[in-house]
Amino acid sequence: MAIDYSQLIPNNVDLSSDRRLQRALENWQPRFLDWWKDMGPDGTSAHEVYLRTAISTDSNGWANFGYVKMPEYRWGIFLADRDPDRVIAYGDNKGKPVWQDVPGELRSTLRRLIVTQGDTEPASVEQQRLLGKTAPSLYDLRNLFQINVEEGRHLWAMVYLLHAYFGRDGREEAEEMLVRHSGDPDKPRILGAFNEATPDWLSFFMFTYFTDRDGKYQLASLAESGFDPLARSCRFMLTEEAHHMFVGETGITRILQRTCELMKEHKTDDVRSLGAIDLSTMQKYLNFHFSVSLDLFGQEASTNAANYYTMGVKGRFLETRIDDDHLLTNAAYEIDTAEDGRIVKRTVPALQALNERLRQDYIEDCAKGVLRWNKAIERAGFNFEMKLPHRAFNRRIGAFAGMRISPDGKVLSEADWTAHEGKWLPTDEDRAYVTSLMGPAITQPGKFAHWIAPPARGINNQPGDFEYVRFN
Ligand SMILES: [Fe+2]
Ligand SMILES: [Fe+2]
């Protein structure tokens, strides 16, 4: 269905046919805008930004680029098209038609999943709210703002489901989304990674590479949900998520390129003296963001995950493309877990290992970008390899929480850990150094901060000196 932009809330769900729902959402809208003004990108209400806006939910609907004042961005409700023949692909309800409404017995489960996903969306906007002040170029500033408005829209996607399908409880949850704030000691966001600060652009690129990718895997498994409106919401959100991960991957590549360029030119590894980010600091930031993102997948062995699957609420990554019985009642899966302070492999019922399986899919996906980063380093003539640390490294959730484990997966004593921690995770000094590079935003078209290379291509094929943001 085409997106109706003539409405106060653009949508493709025929919102005007349900007056009660429309009024409830129109009531929430000004509160969202207040939140955006208070907690969204700081000091940007007059900027005009070259943004893409969805005009329909099929693949060519994205071709719409133009200047938008951010508070006037048309946030709305866009679901991927309905497939009338869609059936539940797995679990006890396998083969039955998907649900167009919430089954009574799944109400609280589905509500919790939607709230947990929804909470991450405004959280990341809050985490990134000051980054515009230190943007390394107009191109990067525009990408930051594109991500921010889309995360705002992802909040809309989840709030719509809460309002439309969960009655009074849902409306209250929607209010709470704007009350919790990232890093707030009293009312923090639900998940740990979304309460960490994103104080600089190296953190931002690592966040969009690793943490937005967790989003991809969570959305993909919710896109398999038997609750069809959730599945269709997530399908469309995934198309937006792809750009966020692109920004992360290419951002890191461009920093690596610049670092290698300076290493070559000055024949030294010590690029800090040249105002760039050294490779070992990059590795430490990678270690941090990867391990924090792994925690988002939850416990290695989980009865909750088993129940979600059996009930048809949350599937596996690309469920319908997997060649097995989609019941998993007799299947087994090998996981890494901890026993008596050691890391061991254990075979457990596959149903209980679904979090771990999703984490494994995620790790393999993360590794692909790392390979491309290493290619870039190699092309520049250096042999330094960026590596994903062991899945047990620096974990706060799951079997390895509280253990001291090195990036190559060795269990350490507290003393050993303390002696090495500063080589593996960013130290205060590293963070202070990276922060010191973040100068005032570079606002001249085609100019870039000293520590990052220009992108290979402009957004929507615009030339290198394109004016992506107009300051008014
Ligand atoms: Fe998102
Ligand atoms: Fe995202």
Tab-separated table of C-alpha atoms and ligand atoms in Angstrom:
chain	number	residue	atom	x	y	z
A	1	MET	CA	0.000	0.000	0.000
A	2	ALA	CA	1.307	3.483	-0.921
A	3	ILE	CA	2.316	5.844	1.863
A	4	ASP	CA	-0.256	8.557	2.452
A	5	TYR	CA	1.672	11.791	3.062
A	6	SER	CA	-1.439	13.966	3.166
A	7	GLN	CA	-2.047	12.875	6.775
A	8	LEU	CA	-0.610	14.435	9.916
A	9	ILE	CA	1.049	11.072	10.492
A	10	PRO	CA	2.202	9.646	7.142
A	11	ASN	CA	1.287	5.965	6.987
A	12	ASN	CA	0.468	2.992	4.840
A	13	VAL	CA	-1.858	1.336	7.358
A	14	ASP	CA	-5.035	3.272	6.507
A	15	LEU	CA	-4.806	5.062	9.837
A	16	SER	CA	-7.699	7.444	9.040
A	17	SER	CA	-10.137	4.501	9.059
A	18	ASP	CA	-9.555	4.051	12.806
A	19	ARG	CA	-10.348	7.378	14.437
A	20	ARG	CA	-9.578	6.280	17.993
A	21	LEU	CA	-6.155	4.988	17.099
A	22	GLN	CA	-5.430	7.994	14.914
A	23	ARG	CA	-6.334	10.372	17.758
A	24	ALA	CA	-4.227	8.435	20.256
A	25	LEU	CA	-1.191	8.585	17.985
A	26	GLU	CA	-1.795	12.241	17.160
A	27	ASN	CA	-1.691	12.780	20.896
A	28	TRP	CA	1.616	11.005	21.218
A	29	GLN	CA	3.117	12.905	18.249
A	30	PRO	CA	3.739	16.265	20.027
A	31	ARG	CA	5.328	14.392	22.927
A	32	PHE	CA	7.655	12.663	20.486
A	33	LEU	CA	8.561	16.057	18.998
A	34	ASP	CA	9.246	17.491	22.460
A	35	TRP	CA	11.501	14.533	23.146
A	36	TRP	CA	13.281	15.101	19.808
A	37	LYS	CA	13.868	18.760	20.716
A	38	ASP	CA	15.189	17.939	24.202
A	39	MET	CA	17.047	14.698	23.590
A	40	GLY	CA	17.618	14.535	19.815
A	41	PRO	CA	20.549	16.029	17.856
A	42	ASP	CA	21.539	19.158	19.728
A	43	GLY	CA	21.063	22.588	18.172
A	44	THR	CA	19.909	21.384	14.774
A	45	SER	CA	16.363	22.660	14.456
A	46	ALA	CA	17.219	25.170	11.716
A	47	HIS	CA	19.521	22.892	9.687
A	48	GLU	CA	18.373	21.714	6.296
A	49	VAL	CA	19.693	18.234	5.670
A	50	TYR	CA	19.874	16.233	2.453
A	51	LEU	CA	17.880	13.193	3.620
A	52	ARG	CA	16.136	10.277	2.037
A	53	THR	CA	12.482	9.790	2.872
A	54	ALA	CA	10.487	6.664	2.090
A	55	ILE	CA	7.693	7.288	-0.416
A	56	SER	CA	6.652	3.649	-0.609
A	57	THR	CA	7.808	0.436	1.015
A	58	ASP	CA	8.931	-1.341	-2.146
A	59	SER	CA	12.537	-1.227	-3.279
A	60	ASN	CA	12.289	1.870	-5.513
A	61	GLY	CA	10.408	3.787	-2.825
A	62	TRP	CA	13.726	4.848	-1.381
A	63	ALA	CA	14.776	6.977	-4.339
A	64	ASN	CA	13.493	10.145	-2.679
A	65	PHE	CA	16.255	12.553	-1.613
A	66	GLY	CA	15.870	16.191	-0.702
A	67	TYR	CA	16.554	18.909	1.867
A	68	VAL	CA	14.519	18.574	5.044
A	69	LYS	CA	14.503	20.586	8.249
A	70	MET	CA	14.914	17.835	10.774
A	71	PRO	CA	12.053	18.631	13.142
A	72	GLU	CA	9.857	18.647	10.018
A	73	TYR	CA	10.941	15.175	8.961
A	74	ARG	CA	7.831	13.114	8.124
A	75	TRP	CA	8.084	10.371	10.717
A	76	GLY	CA	5.400	7.835	10.066
A	77	ILE	CA	4.141	4.280	10.103
A	78	PHE	CA	5.356	2.087	7.278
A	79	LEU	CA	4.845	-1.648	7.149
A	80	ALA	CA	6.098	-3.939	4.408
A	81	ASP	CA	3.281	-5.245	2.201
A	82	ARG	CA	1.100	-8.022	3.522
A	83	ASP	CA	1.503	-11.481	2.045
A	84	PRO	CA	-2.011	-12.985	2.264
A	85	ASP	CA	-0.618	-16.535	2.068
A	86	ARG	CA	1.963	-16.163	4.808
A	87	VAL	CA	1.974	-18.972	7.386
A	88	ILE	CA	3.930	-19.458	10.603
A	89	ALA	CA	7.161	-21.146	9.576
A	90	TYR	CA	8.189	-22.885	12.795
A	91	GLY	CA	7.245	-24.135	16.239
A	92	ASP	CA	3.978	-25.583	17.529
A	93	ASN	CA	1.906	-23.423	15.165
A	94	LYS	CA	3.938	-24.218	12.068
A	95	GLY	CA	1.807	-24.137	8.915
A	96	LYS	CA	-1.051	-22.117	10.444
A	97	PRO	CA	-1.905	-18.681	9.030
A	98	VAL	CA	-0.023	-15.839	10.703
A	99	TRP	CA	-1.959	-13.788	13.274
A	100	GLN	CA	-3.348	-10.397	12.304
A	101	ASP	CA	-4.123	-9.742	15.956
A	102	VAL	CA	-2.350	-10.632	19.197
A	103	PRO	CA	-3.352	-14.039	20.587
A	104	GLY	CA	-4.473	-13.501	24.190
A	105	GLU	CA	-1.963	-15.897	25.701
A	106	LEU	CA	0.946	-14.174	23.910
A	107	ARG	CA	0.019	-10.652	24.881
A	108	SER	CA	2.565	-9.998	27.590
A	109	THR	CA	5.349	-11.853	25.749
A	110	LEU	CA	4.835	-9.878	22.556
A	111	ARG	CA	4.477	-6.617	24.421
A	112	ARG	CA	7.785	-7.200	26.199
A	113	LEU	CA	9.599	-8.009	22.954
A	114	ILE	CA	8.218	-4.905	21.229
A	115	VAL	CA	9.047	-2.660	24.187
A	116	THR	CA	12.601	-4.006	24.417
A	117	GLN	CA	13.189	-3.457	20.703
A	118	GLY	CA	11.451	-0.072	20.718
A	119	ASP	CA	13.487	1.193	23.655
A	120	THR	CA	16.780	0.823	21.763
A	121	GLU	CA	15.649	3.198	18.997
A	122	PRO	CA	15.346	6.509	20.899
A	123	ALA	CA	18.259	5.348	23.090
A	124	SER	CA	20.730	5.525	20.223
A	125	VAL	CA	19.463	8.988	19.210
A	126	GLU	CA	20.145	10.120	22.775
A	127	GLN	CA	23.588	8.534	22.772
A	128	GLN	CA	24.484	10.397	19.575
A	129	ARG	CA	22.959	13.758	20.364
A	130	LEU	CA	26.204	15.744	20.674
A	131	LEU	CA	28.150	14.183	17.809
A	132	GLY	CA	27.045	16.832	15.320
A	133	LYS	CA	29.228	19.352	17.161
A	134	THR	CA	32.385	17.468	16.122
A	135	ALA	CA	31.416	16.047	12.710
A	136	PRO	CA	34.489	15.305	10.574
A	137	SER	CA	32.665	16.510	7.420
A	138	LEU	CA	29.282	17.526	6.013
A	139	TYR	CA	28.998	14.065	4.481
A	140	ASP	CA	29.379	12.440	7.902
A	141	LEU	CA	27.079	14.951	9.535
A	142	ARG	CA	24.368	14.129	7.025
A	143	ASN	CA	24.793	10.389	7.630
A	144	LEU	CA	24.534	10.901	11.386
A	145	PHE	CA	21.286	12.836	10.947
A	146	GLN	CA	19.896	10.257	8.516
A	147	ILE	CA	20.495	7.552	11.109
A	148	ASN	CA	18.970	9.706	13.852
A	149	VAL	CA	15.732	10.375	11.971
A	150	GLU	CA	15.429	6.714	11.020
A	151	GLU	CA	15.920	5.527	14.599
A	152	GLY	CA	13.193	8.014	15.482
A	153	ARG	CA	11.014	6.358	12.864
A	154	HIS	CA	11.822	2.916	14.280
A	155	LEU	CA	10.427	4.175	17.556
A	156	TRP	CA	7.282	5.178	15.670
A	157	ALA	CA	7.069	1.667	14.208
A	158	MET	CA	7.053	0.060	17.658
A	159	VAL	CA	4.809	2.703	19.211
A	160	TYR	CA	2.251	2.124	16.471
A	161	LEU	CA	2.134	-1.592	17.339
A	162	LEU	CA	1.773	-0.813	21.041
A	163	HIS	CA	-1.067	1.626	20.417
A	164	ALA	CA	-2.855	-0.453	17.803
A	165	TYR	CA	-2.717	-3.878	19.457
A	166	PHE	CA	-2.103	-3.556	23.201
A	167	GLY	CA	-4.772	-1.156	24.417
A	168	ARG	CA	-4.155	0.841	27.547
A	169	ASP	CA	-1.009	-1.115	28.503
A	170	GLY	CA	0.438	-0.351	25.106
A	171	ARG	CA	-0.284	3.367	25.398
A	172	GLU	CA	1.421	3.458	28.788
A	173	GLU	CA	4.458	1.659	27.400
A	174	ALA	CA	4.602	4.213	24.571
A	175	GLU	CA	4.729	7.019	27.137
A	176	GLU	CA	7.528	5.290	29.033
A	177	MET	CA	9.629	5.164	25.863
A	178	LEU	CA	10.062	8.924	26.153
A	179	VAL	CA	10.654	8.876	29.920
A	180	ARG	CA	13.591	6.459	30.097
A	181	HIS	CA	16.836	8.014	28.832
A	182	SER	CA	20.195	6.602	27.853
A	183	GLY	CA	22.558	6.653	30.815
A	184	ASP	CA	19.958	8.110	33.205
A	185	PRO	CA	20.815	6.750	36.673
A	186	ASP	CA	17.143	6.674	37.739
A	187	LYS	CA	15.380	5.792	34.495
A	188	PRO	CA	17.942	4.142	32.222
A	189	ARG	CA	17.249	2.453	28.892
A	190	ILE	CA	16.502	-1.268	29.179
A	191	LEU	CA	19.655	-2.773	27.622
A	192	GLY	CA	23.240	-2.148	28.747
A	193	ALA	CA	24.847	-1.202	25.416
A	194	PHE	CA	22.249	1.559	25.046
A	195	ASN	CA	23.341	3.236	28.247
A	196	GLU	CA	27.004	3.532	27.178
A	197	ALA	CA	28.146	6.921	25.936
A	198	THR	CA	28.912	7.535	22.250
A	199	PRO	CA	31.195	10.494	22.851
A	200	ASP	CA	33.300	10.521	19.663
A	201	TRP	CA	33.139	9.497	16.007
A	202	LEU	CA	35.315	6.405	16.382
A	203	SER	CA	32.792	5.136	18.937
A	204	PHE	CA	29.959	6.152	16.605
A	205	PHE	CA	31.331	4.163	13.672
A	206	MET	CA	32.016	1.148	15.913
A	207	PHE	CA	28.512	1.467	17.366
A	208	THR	CA	26.842	1.592	13.953
A	209	TYR	CA	28.938	-1.333	12.743
A	210	PHE	CA	28.514	-3.597	15.779
A	211	THR	CA	25.455	-2.457	17.737
A	212	ASP	CA	23.221	-1.549	14.787
A	213	ARG	CA	24.126	-4.996	13.472
A	214	ASP	CA	22.706	-6.534	16.635
A	215	GLY	CA	19.580	-4.591	15.625
A	216	LYS	CA	19.677	-6.261	12.227
A	217	TYR	CA	19.692	-9.730	13.811
A	218	GLN	CA	16.984	-8.949	16.344
A	219	LEU	CA	14.791	-7.381	13.649
A	220	ALA	CA	15.410	-10.300	11.296
A	221	SER	CA	14.268	-12.819	13.904
A	222	LEU	CA	11.223	-10.671	14.736
A	223	ALA	CA	10.529	-10.401	10.995
A	224	GLU	CA	9.824	-14.154	11.264
A	225	SER	CA	7.188	-13.549	13.940
A	226	GLY	CA	3.786	-15.197	13.666
A	227	PHE	CA	2.340	-11.803	14.680
A	228	ASP	CA	2.175	-10.431	11.163
A	229	PRO	CA	2.068	-6.668	11.869
A	230	LEU	CA	5.315	-7.028	13.871
A	231	ALA	CA	6.926	-9.084	11.111
A	232	ARG	CA	5.944	-6.519	8.462
A	233	SER	CA	7.173	-3.589	10.595
A	234	CYS	CA	10.543	-5.254	11.095
A	235	ARG	CA	10.913	-6.096	7.422
A	236	PHE	CA	10.733	-2.450	6.481
A	237	MET	CA	12.980	-1.399	9.386
A	238	LEU	CA	15.655	-3.776	8.089
A	239	THR	CA	15.935	-1.834	4.836
A	240	GLU	CA	16.740	1.294	6.864
A	241	GLU	CA	19.173	-0.553	9.140
A	242	ALA	CA	21.374	-1.511	6.177
A	243	HIS	CA	22.444	2.122	5.736
A	244	HIS	CA	23.406	2.438	9.414
A	245	MET	CA	25.791	-0.505	9.174
A	246	PHE	CA	27.180	0.874	5.910
A	247	VAL	CA	28.025	4.122	7.697
A	248	GLY	CA	29.861	2.152	10.392
A	249	GLU	CA	31.797	-0.093	8.061
A	250	THR	CA	32.882	2.629	5.657
A	251	GLY	CA	33.623	5.025	8.527
A	252	ILE	CA	36.105	2.561	10.036
A	253	THR	CA	37.585	1.838	6.597
A	254	ARG	CA	38.165	5.545	5.997
A	255	ILE	CA	39.908	5.983	9.362
A	256	LEU	CA	42.117	2.975	8.603
A	257	GLN	CA	42.948	4.369	5.179
A	258	ARG	CA	44.000	7.687	6.614
A	259	THR	CA	46.063	6.062	9.359
A	260	CYS	CA	47.880	3.836	6.869
A	261	GLU	CA	48.466	6.787	4.542
A	262	LEU	CA	50.214	8.678	7.353
A	263	MET	CA	52.142	5.587	8.478
A	264	LYS	CA	53.475	5.223	4.951
A	265	GLU	CA	54.232	8.868	4.386
A	266	HIS	CA	56.086	9.318	7.699
A	267	LYS	CA	57.437	5.783	8.036
A	268	THR	CA	56.150	5.365	11.576
A	269	ASP	CA	53.451	3.480	13.520
A	270	ASP	CA	53.206	6.352	15.934
A	271	VAL	CA	50.483	8.220	14.107
A	272	ARG	CA	49.293	9.874	17.302
A	273	SER	CA	52.101	12.362	16.908
A	274	LEU	CA	50.584	13.074	13.482
A	275	GLY	CA	47.057	13.613	14.758
A	276	ALA	CA	45.571	10.292	13.598
A	277	ILE	CA	44.249	7.157	15.304
A	278	ASP	CA	46.750	4.315	15.649
A	279	LEU	CA	45.752	0.787	14.720
A	280	SER	CA	46.043	-0.612	18.242
A	281	THR	CA	43.597	2.001	19.529
A	282	MET	CA	41.202	0.994	16.733
A	283	GLN	CA	41.521	-2.618	17.881
A	284	LYS	CA	40.724	-1.679	21.489
A	285	TYR	CA	37.560	0.181	20.451
A	286	LEU	CA	36.574	-2.792	18.321
A	287	ASN	CA	37.049	-5.128	21.318
A	288	PHE	CA	34.858	-2.929	23.455
A	289	HIS	CA	31.973	-2.444	21.027
A	290	PHE	CA	31.940	-6.058	19.860
A	291	SER	CA	31.827	-7.488	23.393
A	292	VAL	CA	29.168	-5.054	24.590
A	293	SER	CA	27.040	-5.903	21.535
A	294	LEU	CA	27.413	-9.669	22.116
A	295	ASP	CA	25.746	-9.208	25.493
A	296	LEU	CA	22.603	-8.004	23.708
A	297	PHE	CA	21.865	-11.558	22.539
A	298	GLY	CA	21.266	-12.758	26.114
A	299	GLN	CA	21.989	-16.052	27.840
A	300	GLU	CA	23.695	-18.856	25.912
A	301	ALA	CA	21.101	-21.390	27.048
A	302	SER	CA	17.661	-19.838	27.428
A	303	THR	CA	14.224	-21.284	28.045
A	304	ASN	CA	12.711	-17.915	27.112
A	305	ALA	CA	14.235	-18.165	23.652
A	306	ALA	CA	12.938	-21.740	23.370
A	307	ASN	CA	9.436	-20.610	24.312
A	308	TYR	CA	9.449	-17.690	21.875
A	309	TYR	CA	10.323	-20.110	19.119
A	310	THR	CA	7.879	-22.843	20.059
A	311	MET	CA	5.071	-20.294	20.386
A	312	GLY	CA	5.889	-18.775	16.974
A	313	VAL	CA	6.765	-15.350	18.336
A	314	LYS	CA	10.444	-15.042	17.311
A	315	GLY	CA	12.213	-17.174	14.714
A	316	ARG	CA	15.790	-17.767	13.666
A	317	PHE	CA	17.756	-15.591	11.247
A	318	LEU	CA	16.326	-16.327	7.752
A	319	GLU	CA	14.138	-19.069	9.234
A	320	THR	CA	12.424	-20.038	6.003
A	321	ARG	CA	15.742	-20.613	4.222
A	322	ILE	CA	16.972	-23.132	6.790
A	323	ASP	CA	16.677	-26.749	5.726
A	324	ASP	CA	15.392	-28.629	8.774
A	325	ASP	CA	12.074	-29.502	10.424
A	326	HIS	CA	11.571	-25.997	11.983
A	327	LEU	CA	10.422	-27.679	15.184
A	328	LEU	CA	13.843	-28.499	16.661
A	329	THR	CA	12.291	-30.807	19.239
A	330	ASN	CA	14.954	-33.464	18.658
A	331	ALA	CA	17.820	-31.275	17.450
A	332	ALA	CA	21.001	-30.456	19.369
A	333	TYR	CA	23.407	-27.519	19.152
A	334	GLU	CA	26.903	-27.072	20.480
A	335	ILE	CA	27.591	-23.975	22.546
A	336	ASP	CA	30.562	-22.499	24.386
A	337	THR	CA	29.801	-22.150	28.044
A	338	ALA	CA	31.635	-21.946	31.369
A	339	GLU	CA	32.065	-24.692	33.949
A	340	ASP	CA	34.240	-24.527	37.057
A	341	GLY	CA	35.926	-21.408	35.738
A	342	ARG	CA	36.824	-22.968	32.379
A	343	ILE	CA	35.436	-22.427	28.884
A	344	VAL	CA	33.943	-25.684	27.637
A	345	LYS	CA	31.861	-26.890	24.707
A	346	ARG	CA	28.513	-28.432	25.583
A	347	THR	CA	25.837	-29.929	23.410
A	348	VAL	CA	22.416	-28.715	24.458
A	349	PRO	CA	18.893	-28.995	23.001
A	350	ALA	CA	18.794	-26.712	19.953
A	351	LEU	CA	15.666	-24.988	21.234
A	352	GLN	CA	17.525	-23.721	24.265
A	353	ALA	CA	20.481	-22.539	22.207
A	354	LEU	CA	18.599	-20.122	19.939
A	355	ASN	CA	20.188	-17.011	21.427
A	356	GLU	CA	23.598	-18.524	20.897
A	357	ARG	CA	22.767	-19.524	17.367
A	358	LEU	CA	21.677	-15.962	16.557
A	359	ARG	CA	24.860	-14.677	18.213
A	360	GLN	CA	26.858	-17.066	16.021
A	361	ASP	CA	25.143	-15.751	12.861
A	362	TYR	CA	25.964	-12.246	14.065
A	363	ILE	CA	29.624	-13.040	14.740
A	364	GLU	CA	30.040	-14.496	11.244
A	365	ASP	CA	28.499	-11.360	9.759
A	366	CYS	CA	30.777	-9.108	11.844
A	367	ALA	CA	33.805	-11.056	10.638
A	368	LYS	CA	33.096	-10.182	6.999
A	369	GLY	CA	33.603	-6.476	7.562
A	370	VAL	CA	36.763	-7.127	9.570
A	371	LEU	CA	38.126	-9.034	6.570
A	372	ARG	CA	37.430	-6.029	4.368
A	373	TRP	CA	39.149	-3.732	6.872
A	374	ASN	CA	42.179	-6.009	6.834
A	375	LYS	CA	42.203	-5.927	3.028
A	376	ALA	CA	42.356	-2.143	3.206
A	377	ILE	CA	45.324	-2.330	5.600
A	378	GLU	CA	47.020	-4.896	3.372
A	379	ARG	CA	46.456	-2.822	0.243
A	380	ALA	CA	48.186	0.040	1.992
A	381	GLY	CA	51.208	-2.254	2.418
A	382	PHE	CA	51.027	-3.121	6.134
A	383	ASN	CA	50.577	-6.411	7.899
A	384	PHE	CA	48.420	-5.637	10.838
A	385	GLU	CA	45.303	-7.679	11.333
A	386	MET	CA	42.214	-6.423	13.111
A	387	LYS	CA	40.574	-9.314	14.954
A	388	LEU	CA	37.276	-10.038	16.630
A	389	PRO	CA	38.013	-11.009	20.238
A	390	HIS	CA	36.805	-14.342	21.618
A	391	ARG	CA	33.060	-14.382	22.326
A	392	ALA	CA	33.779	-14.827	26.062
A	393	PHE	CA	35.929	-11.667	26.288
A	394	ASN	CA	34.626	-8.807	28.467
A	395	ARG	CA	31.111	-10.171	28.869
A	396	ARG	CA	28.615	-8.958	31.433
A	397	ILE	CA	25.707	-11.211	30.500
A	398	GLY	CA	25.602	-14.976	30.066
A	399	ALA	CA	27.864	-17.825	31.102
A	400	PHE	CA	31.071	-15.765	30.955
A	401	ALA	CA	29.840	-12.797	32.971
A	402	GLY	CA	32.301	-11.946	35.712
A	403	MET	CA	35.066	-14.152	34.294
A	404	ARG	CA	38.385	-12.687	33.200
A	405	ILE	CA	39.116	-13.835	29.670
A	406	SER	CA	41.693	-12.583	27.169
A	407	PRO	CA	40.782	-11.640	23.573
A	408	ASP	CA	42.181	-15.001	22.424
A	409	GLY	CA	39.969	-16.898	24.852
A	410	LYS	CA	42.266	-17.760	27.781
A	411	VAL	CA	40.889	-17.680	31.292
A	412	LEU	CA	42.961	-15.273	33.403
A	413	SER	CA	43.481	-14.523	37.048
A	414	GLU	CA	42.324	-11.133	38.285
A	415	ALA	CA	45.960	-10.013	38.486
A	416	ASP	CA	46.668	-11.102	34.902
A	417	TRP	CA	43.586	-9.306	33.700
A	418	THR	CA	44.479	-6.114	35.513
A	419	ALA	CA	47.977	-6.215	34.074
A	420	HIS	CA	46.673	-6.449	30.496
A	421	GLU	CA	43.298	-4.772	30.454
A	422	GLY	CA	44.748	-1.502	29.182
A	423	LYS	CA	46.140	-3.282	26.117
A	424	TRP	CA	42.754	-4.735	25.217
A	425	LEU	CA	40.177	-2.127	26.103
A	426	PRO	CA	40.307	1.650	25.640
A	427	THR	CA	41.931	3.329	28.638
A	428	ASP	CA	40.960	6.749	29.935
A	429	GLU	CA	44.026	8.056	28.168
A	430	ASP	CA	43.000	6.460	24.847
A	431	ARG	CA	39.549	7.962	25.166
A	432	ALA	CA	41.004	11.348	26.038
A	433	TYR	CA	43.257	11.157	22.982
A	434	VAL	CA	40.436	10.223	20.603
A	435	THR	CA	38.281	12.969	22.113
A	436	SER	CA	41.100	15.460	21.597
A	437	LEU	CA	40.949	14.804	17.839
A	438	MET	CA	37.273	15.720	17.697
A	439	GLY	CA	37.587	19.374	16.743
A	440	PRO	CA	34.735	21.716	15.953
A	441	ALA	CA	32.522	20.346	13.182
A	442	ILE	CA	33.928	20.719	9.691
A	443	THR	CA	31.276	22.562	7.746
A	444	GLN	CA	33.015	23.429	4.506
A	445	PRO	CA	31.747	21.222	1.650
A	446	GLY	CA	34.346	18.674	0.513
A	447	LYS	CA	36.631	19.168	3.548
A	448	PHE	CA	37.445	16.355	5.976
A	449	ALA	CA	39.019	16.114	9.407
A	450	HIS	CA	42.708	15.214	9.388
A	451	TRP	CA	42.188	11.708	10.843
A	452	ILE	CA	39.726	10.347	8.269
A	453	ALA	CA	39.818	9.824	4.488
A	454	PRO	CA	36.975	11.045	2.230
A	455	PRO	CA	34.404	8.435	1.153
A	456	ALA	CA	34.787	6.641	-2.168
A	457	ARG	CA	31.384	7.915	-3.316
A	458	GLY	CA	28.871	10.565	-2.318
A	459	ILE	CA	25.356	9.897	-1.046
A	460	ASN	CA	22.999	9.420	-3.992
A	461	ASN	CA	26.108	9.858	-6.213
A	462	GLN	CA	26.545	13.486	-5.268
A	463	PRO	CA	29.951	15.070	-5.972
A	464	GLY	CA	32.644	15.289	-3.272
A	465	ASP	CA	31.991	18.930	-2.447
A	466	PHE	CA	28.225	18.566	-2.208
A	467	GLU	CA	26.534	20.682	0.454
A	468	TYR	CA	24.836	17.932	2.448
A	469	VAL	CA	23.796	20.221	5.263
A	470	ARG	CA	22.750	23.869	5.031
A	471	PHE	CA	23.070	25.855	8.228
A	472	ASN	CA	20.521	28.568	8.660
B	1	FE	FE	16.754	1.077	14.601
B	2	FE	FE	20.002	1.464	13.328
